[in-house]
C-alpha cells in the first residue's frame, strides 16, 4: 500500500460527514491550531465543499485519479 499525503491538488474522496461520497481535488487546507483542520474540495462540476480533515481519504496524487 502506498501512502499519499493530504496536500493541495491531490484527488480525494470524502468518506464522512454531510458531504460524504464527493470526489474532487483539494483547493485549500486550513483550520484552527487548537481545534480541527478543514479541507476545501472542488469536484468536476465546480461545486466546492468543506469538511474536516478526518473525513477525507486520498485517492491519487495530482489532479487526475
PDB file of C-alpha atoms in Angstrom:
ATOM      1  CA  UNK A   1       0.000   0.000   0.000  1.00  0.00           C
ATOM      2  CA  UNK A   2       1.351   3.394  -0.991  1.00  0.00           C
ATOM      3  CA  UNK A   3       0.847   6.289   1.409  1.00  0.00           C
ATOM      4  CA  UNK A   4      -0.230   9.595  -0.149  1.00  0.00           C
ATOM      5  CA  UNK A   5      -0.313  12.856   1.794  1.00  0.00           C
ATOM      6  CA  UNK A   6      -3.305  15.152   2.005  1.00  0.00           C
ATOM      7  CA  UNK A   7      -1.976  18.204   0.148  1.00  0.00           C
ATOM      8  CA  UNK A   8      -3.409  20.757  -2.288  1.00  0.00           C
ATOM      9  CA  UNK A   9      -4.179  19.383  -5.800  1.00  0.00           C
ATOM     10  CA  UNK A  10      -4.436  15.729  -4.734  1.00  0.00           C
ATOM     11  CA  UNK A  11      -7.625  13.825  -5.606  1.00  0.00           C
ATOM     12  CA  UNK A  12      -9.638  12.841  -2.533  1.00  0.00           C
ATOM     13  CA  UNK A  13     -12.922  11.212  -1.586  1.00  0.00           C
ATOM     14  CA  UNK A  14     -14.974  12.477   1.337  1.00  0.00           C
ATOM     15  CA  UNK A  15     -15.827   9.426   3.444  1.00  0.00           C
ATOM     16  CA  UNK A  16     -17.730  11.028   6.320  1.00  0.00           C
ATOM     17  CA  UNK A  17     -19.942  13.902   7.324  1.00  0.00           C
ATOM     18  CA  UNK A  18     -22.683  15.695   5.409  1.00  0.00           C
ATOM     19  CA  UNK A  19     -20.716  15.806   2.124  1.00  0.00           C
ATOM     20  CA  UNK A  20     -19.930  12.078   2.043  1.00  0.00           C
ATOM     21  CA  UNK A  21     -19.171  10.453  -1.356  1.00  0.00           C
ATOM     22  CA  UNK A  22     -17.942  13.648  -3.049  1.00  0.00           C
ATOM     23  CA  UNK A  23     -14.787  13.149  -5.138  1.00  0.00           C
ATOM     24  CA  UNK A  24     -12.586  16.062  -6.191  1.00  0.00           C
ATOM     25  CA  UNK A  25      -9.320  17.927  -5.774  1.00  0.00           C
ATOM     26  CA  UNK A  26      -8.163  19.771  -2.668  1.00  0.00           C
ATOM     27  CA  UNK A  27      -8.253  23.550  -3.125  1.00  0.00           C
ATOM     28  CA  UNK A  28      -7.320  24.690   0.356  1.00  0.00           C
ATOM     29  CA  UNK A  29      -6.254  23.240   3.674  1.00  0.00           C
ATOM     30  CA  UNK A  30      -6.617  25.275   6.821  1.00  0.00           C
ATOM     31  CA  UNK A  31      -8.106  25.392  10.258  1.00  0.00           C
ATOM     32  CA  UNK A  32      -7.539  26.333  13.828  1.00  0.00           C
ATOM     33  CA  UNK A  33      -4.489  25.490  15.905  1.00  0.00           C
ATOM     34  CA  UNK A  34      -6.349  24.005  18.881  1.00  0.00           C
ATOM     35  CA  UNK A  35      -9.412  22.644  17.078  1.00  0.00           C
ATOM     36  CA  UNK A  36      -9.775  20.819  13.787  1.00  0.00           C
ATOM     37  CA  UNK A  37      -8.403  21.276  10.275  1.00  0.00           C
ATOM     38  CA  UNK A  38     -10.730  21.830   7.335  1.00  0.00           C
ATOM     39  CA  UNK A  39     -10.271  20.763   3.732  1.00  0.00           C
ATOM     40  CA  UNK A  40     -11.944  22.514   0.769  1.00  0.00           C
ATOM     41  CA  UNK A  41     -12.677  20.075  -2.079  1.00  0.00           C
ATOM     42  CA  UNK A  42     -13.836  21.029  -5.592  1.00  0.00           C
ATOM     43  CA  UNK A  43     -15.479  18.349  -7.755  1.00  0.00           C
ATOM     44  CA  UNK A  44     -15.530  18.057 -11.567  1.00  0.00           C
ATOM     45  CA  UNK A  45     -18.682  20.187 -11.884  1.00  0.00           C
ATOM     46  CA  UNK A  46     -17.077  23.077  -9.981  1.00  0.00           C
ATOM     47  CA  UNK A  47     -19.046  22.601  -6.754  1.00  0.00           C
ATOM     48  CA  UNK A  48     -16.881  23.282  -3.685  1.00  0.00           C
ATOM     49  CA  UNK A  49     -17.488  21.710  -0.276  1.00  0.00           C
ATOM     50  CA  UNK A  50     -15.645  21.923   3.037  1.00  0.00           C
ATOM     51  CA  UNK A  51     -15.152  19.118   5.534  1.00  0.00           C
ATOM     52  CA  UNK A  52     -12.914  18.113   8.412  1.00  0.00           C
ATOM     53  CA  UNK A  53      -9.540  16.524   7.771  1.00  0.00           C
ATOM     54  CA  UNK A  54     -10.504  13.167   9.290  1.00  0.00           C
ATOM     55  CA  UNK A  55     -13.401  12.828   6.779  1.00  0.00           C
ATOM     56  CA  UNK A  56     -11.058  12.781   3.754  1.00  0.00           C
ATOM     57  CA  UNK A  57      -9.345   9.827   2.035  1.00  0.00           C
ATOM     58  CA  UNK A  58      -6.676  10.454  -0.626  1.00  0.00           C
ATOM     59  CA  UNK A  59      -7.318   8.568  -3.885  1.00  0.00           C
ATOM     60  CA  UNK A  60      -4.378   9.708  -6.005  1.00  0.00           C
ATOM     61  CA  UNK A  61      -1.505  12.147  -6.209  1.00  0.00           C
ATOM     62  CA  UNK A  62      -2.003  15.028  -8.633  1.00  0.00           C
ATOM     63  CA  UNK A  63      -5.161  16.311 -10.307  1.00  0.00           C
ATOM     64  CA  UNK A  64      -6.110  13.099 -12.164  1.00  0.00           C
ATOM     65  CA  UNK A  65      -7.361   9.926 -10.410  1.00  0.00           C
TER      66      UNK A  65
END
